[in-house]
Amino acid sequence: MALSRSLVEYSIWGWDNLPRTVLMYYSNFISSPEGYFHTVVCNAEEFKNTTVNHDLHYISWDNPPKQHPHYLTMDDLDRMIASDAPFARKFHADEPVLDRIDAELLSRRAGPDAPTPGGWCAGTRDNGSDPCSVVGNTSFLQPGRGAVRLQRLVTSLLSEEKFHPRQCK
């Protein structure tokens, strides 16, 4: 989740005691971070209309009851990409689809510990070399296909038909 500075300050200082009350309530839960900020936001008048109801993850749930996500595999790759979500879960540790995501979507070909190449990579891939071994202009930003997908998702989430109806009730 992404939190605004004003919400974080409110959560810390809690000028009307709501954040502390909710914190005491959630201290008895196993997964309290999954609900704490959502509860504070949706119950504070000044923040409840500032939410975007999406966690930016592609998740394939069991059906029913949507309590446990399926482990994603190569069969899910097209749906993951089509969702425009920048994150996905849940994967087995050595799932082959992760290698394919690294290679095809992130262009990470130099190994599992190599960075995802960016516009600052000034080298070439000649003879299998790492283009990021030569550093160019570190302030150069060139949005790729992933940025286009993320822009499409955010634009959709902020559209009139999706934004207000999905806010806290």
Short mmCIF file of C-alpha atoms in Angstrom, two decimals:
data_model
loop_
_atom_site.label_atom_id
_atom_site.label_comp_id
_atom_site.label_asym_id
_atom_site.label_seq_id
_atom_site.Cartn_x
_atom_site.Cartn_y
_atom_site.Cartn_z
CA MET A 1 0.00 0.00 0.00
CA ALA A 2 1.06 3.58 -0.48
CA LEU A 3 0.24 6.06 2.25
CA SER A 4 0.20 9.84 2.03
CA ARG A 5 2.31 11.88 4.41
CA SER A 6 -0.82 13.41 5.94
CA LEU A 7 -2.28 9.95 6.68
CA VAL A 8 0.98 8.77 8.26
CA GLU A 9 1.10 11.90 10.43
CA TYR A 10 -2.52 11.36 11.43
CA SER A 11 -1.78 7.71 12.24
CA ILE A 12 1.15 8.72 14.46
CA TRP A 13 -0.29 11.78 16.16
CA GLY A 14 -3.95 10.69 16.00
CA TRP A 15 -5.50 13.98 17.00
CA ASP A 16 -8.91 12.36 17.48
CA ASN A 17 -7.74 9.04 19.06
CA LEU A 18 -9.07 6.86 16.21
CA PRO A 19 -5.64 5.50 15.14
CA ARG A 20 -4.79 4.44 18.72
CA THR A 21 -8.18 2.81 19.23
CA VAL A 22 -7.85 0.87 15.97
CA LEU A 23 -4.27 -0.08 16.85
CA MET A 24 -5.39 -1.57 20.18
CA TYR A 25 -8.14 -3.48 18.38
CA TYR A 26 -5.76 -4.86 15.73
CA SER A 27 -3.08 -5.82 18.26
CA ASN A 28 -5.03 -9.07 18.74
CA PHE A 29 -4.91 -10.05 15.04
CA ILE A 30 -2.33 -12.23 13.31
CA SER A 31 -2.30 -10.16 10.10
CA SER A 32 -3.00 -6.71 11.52
CA PRO A 33 -1.09 -4.78 8.81
CA GLU A 34 -3.53 -6.10 6.22
CA GLY A 35 -6.41 -4.21 7.82
CA TYR A 36 -5.10 -1.48 10.11
CA PHE A 37 -4.56 1.37 7.65
CA HIS A 38 -7.65 0.44 5.65
CA THR A 39 -9.76 0.68 8.81
CA VAL A 40 -8.23 4.00 9.84
CA VAL A 41 -8.67 5.50 6.36
CA CYS A 42 -12.26 4.38 5.95
CA ASN A 43 -13.27 5.61 9.39
CA ALA A 44 -11.58 9.02 9.32
CA GLU A 45 -13.79 11.61 7.62
CA GLU A 46 -10.87 13.53 6.13
CA PHE A 47 -9.33 10.46 4.46
CA LYS A 48 -12.16 8.15 3.44
CA ASN A 49 -12.57 9.69 -0.01
CA THR A 50 -8.85 9.52 -0.77
CA THR A 51 -8.56 5.78 -1.30
CA VAL A 52 -7.87 3.83 -4.45
CA ASN A 53 -9.20 0.34 -3.88
CA HIS A 54 -6.52 -1.75 -5.56
CA ASP A 55 -3.31 -3.29 -4.23
CA LEU A 56 -1.53 -3.35 -7.63
CA HIS A 57 -1.13 -7.14 -7.43
CA TYR A 58 -2.29 -9.86 -9.78
CA ILE A 59 -3.67 -12.65 -7.59
CA SER A 60 -5.49 -15.78 -8.72
CA TRP A 61 -7.72 -16.79 -5.83
CA ASP A 62 -9.26 -20.12 -4.95
CA ASN A 63 -12.91 -20.12 -5.90
CA PRO A 64 -14.73 -20.05 -3.52
CA PRO A 65 -14.01 -18.73 -0.82
CA LYS A 66 -11.12 -16.43 -1.87
CA GLN A 67 -9.02 -17.10 1.19
CA HIS A 68 -5.87 -18.55 -0.38
CA PRO A 69 -4.17 -17.48 -3.59
CA HIS A 70 -3.21 -20.11 -6.14
CA TYR A 71 0.47 -20.55 -6.92
CA LEU A 72 1.10 -18.84 -10.25
CA THR A 73 2.72 -20.75 -13.10
CA MET A 74 3.55 -20.31 -16.78
CA ASP A 75 -0.18 -20.87 -17.50
CA ASP A 76 -0.94 -17.58 -15.72
CA LEU A 77 1.63 -15.39 -17.50
CA ASP A 78 -0.69 -13.93 -20.16
CA ARG A 79 -3.34 -13.08 -17.55
CA MET A 80 -0.71 -11.50 -15.30
CA ILE A 81 0.49 -9.25 -18.11
CA ALA A 82 -3.04 -8.43 -19.26
CA SER A 83 -3.98 -7.33 -15.73
CA ASP A 84 -1.46 -4.44 -16.02
CA ALA A 85 -0.59 -5.00 -12.33
CA PRO A 86 3.09 -4.37 -11.56
CA PHE A 87 3.17 -7.09 -8.87
CA ALA A 88 1.90 -10.65 -8.58
CA ARG A 89 1.67 -13.35 -5.98
CA LYS A 90 1.99 -16.24 -5.06
CA PHE A 91 4.86 -18.23 -6.58
CA HIS A 92 6.76 -21.37 -5.65
CA ALA A 93 10.44 -20.60 -4.98
CA ASP A 94 11.91 -21.86 -8.27
CA GLU A 95 8.88 -21.40 -10.51
CA PRO A 96 9.99 -21.19 -14.19
CA VAL A 97 7.58 -18.31 -14.87
CA LEU A 98 9.80 -16.09 -12.67
CA ASP A 99 12.74 -16.69 -15.00
CA ARG A 100 10.57 -15.85 -17.98
CA ILE A 101 9.38 -12.62 -16.31
CA ASP A 102 13.02 -11.72 -15.61
CA ALA A 103 14.06 -12.39 -19.19
CA GLU A 104 11.10 -11.11 -21.20
CA LEU A 105 9.49 -8.37 -19.10
CA LEU A 106 12.43 -7.07 -17.08
CA SER A 107 15.18 -7.78 -19.64
CA ARG A 108 17.27 -9.16 -16.79
CA ARG A 109 19.62 -11.50 -18.63
CA ALA A 110 22.89 -11.14 -16.72
CA GLY A 111 21.89 -13.40 -13.83
CA PRO A 112 19.59 -13.51 -10.82
CA ASP A 113 21.54 -10.89 -8.85
CA ALA A 114 21.86 -8.39 -11.71
CA PRO A 115 19.81 -5.19 -11.73
CA THR A 116 16.99 -4.67 -14.16
CA PRO A 117 18.53 -2.67 -17.02
CA GLY A 118 17.49 0.94 -17.25
CA GLY A 119 18.19 3.89 -19.49
CA TRP A 120 21.44 4.42 -17.56
CA CYS A 121 22.91 1.17 -18.94
CA ALA A 122 25.28 2.36 -21.66
CA GLY A 123 26.90 -0.94 -22.61
CA THR A 124 25.88 -3.51 -25.18
CA ARG A 125 24.82 -7.14 -25.06
CA ASP A 126 27.56 -8.10 -27.52
CA ASN A 127 29.03 -11.52 -26.75
CA GLY A 128 26.64 -11.90 -23.81
CA SER A 129 28.02 -8.94 -21.86
CA ASP A 130 25.95 -7.04 -19.31
CA PRO A 131 24.84 -3.65 -20.70
CA CYS A 132 24.78 -2.26 -17.16
CA SER A 133 28.51 -2.89 -16.72
CA VAL A 134 28.94 0.49 -18.42
CA VAL A 135 27.11 3.25 -16.60
CA GLY A 136 25.82 6.13 -18.65
CA ASN A 137 23.59 9.05 -17.65
CA THR A 138 22.09 8.01 -14.29
CA SER A 139 19.34 10.62 -14.51
CA PHE A 140 18.09 9.31 -17.86
CA LEU A 141 14.64 7.77 -17.56
CA GLN A 142 13.09 5.96 -20.47
CA PRO A 143 9.72 4.40 -19.60
CA GLY A 144 9.30 0.95 -21.07
CA ARG A 145 6.37 -1.34 -21.76
CA GLY A 146 5.86 -1.95 -18.02
CA ALA A 147 5.44 1.78 -17.41
CA VAL A 148 2.83 1.90 -20.17
CA ARG A 149 0.93 -0.97 -18.53
CA LEU A 150 1.12 0.72 -15.11
CA GLN A 151 -0.11 4.01 -16.58
CA ARG A 152 -3.05 2.18 -18.16
CA LEU A 153 -3.93 0.55 -14.81
CA VAL A 154 -3.69 3.78 -12.80
CA THR A 155 -5.71 5.67 -15.41
CA SER A 156 -8.37 2.97 -15.20
CA LEU A 157 -8.39 2.99 -11.38
CA LEU A 158 -8.82 6.77 -11.33
CA SER A 159 -11.57 6.79 -13.95
CA GLU A 160 -14.95 8.16 -12.91
CA GLU A 161 -16.68 4.79 -13.20
CA LYS A 162 -14.16 3.00 -10.95
CA PHE A 163 -12.71 5.55 -8.53
CA HIS A 164 -15.67 6.88 -6.52
CA PRO A 165 -17.82 3.72 -6.44
CA ARG A 166 -14.92 1.72 -4.96
CA GLN A 167 -14.08 4.12 -2.15
CA CYS A 168 -14.95 3.53 1.50
CA LYS A 169 -18.67 3.34 2.19
#
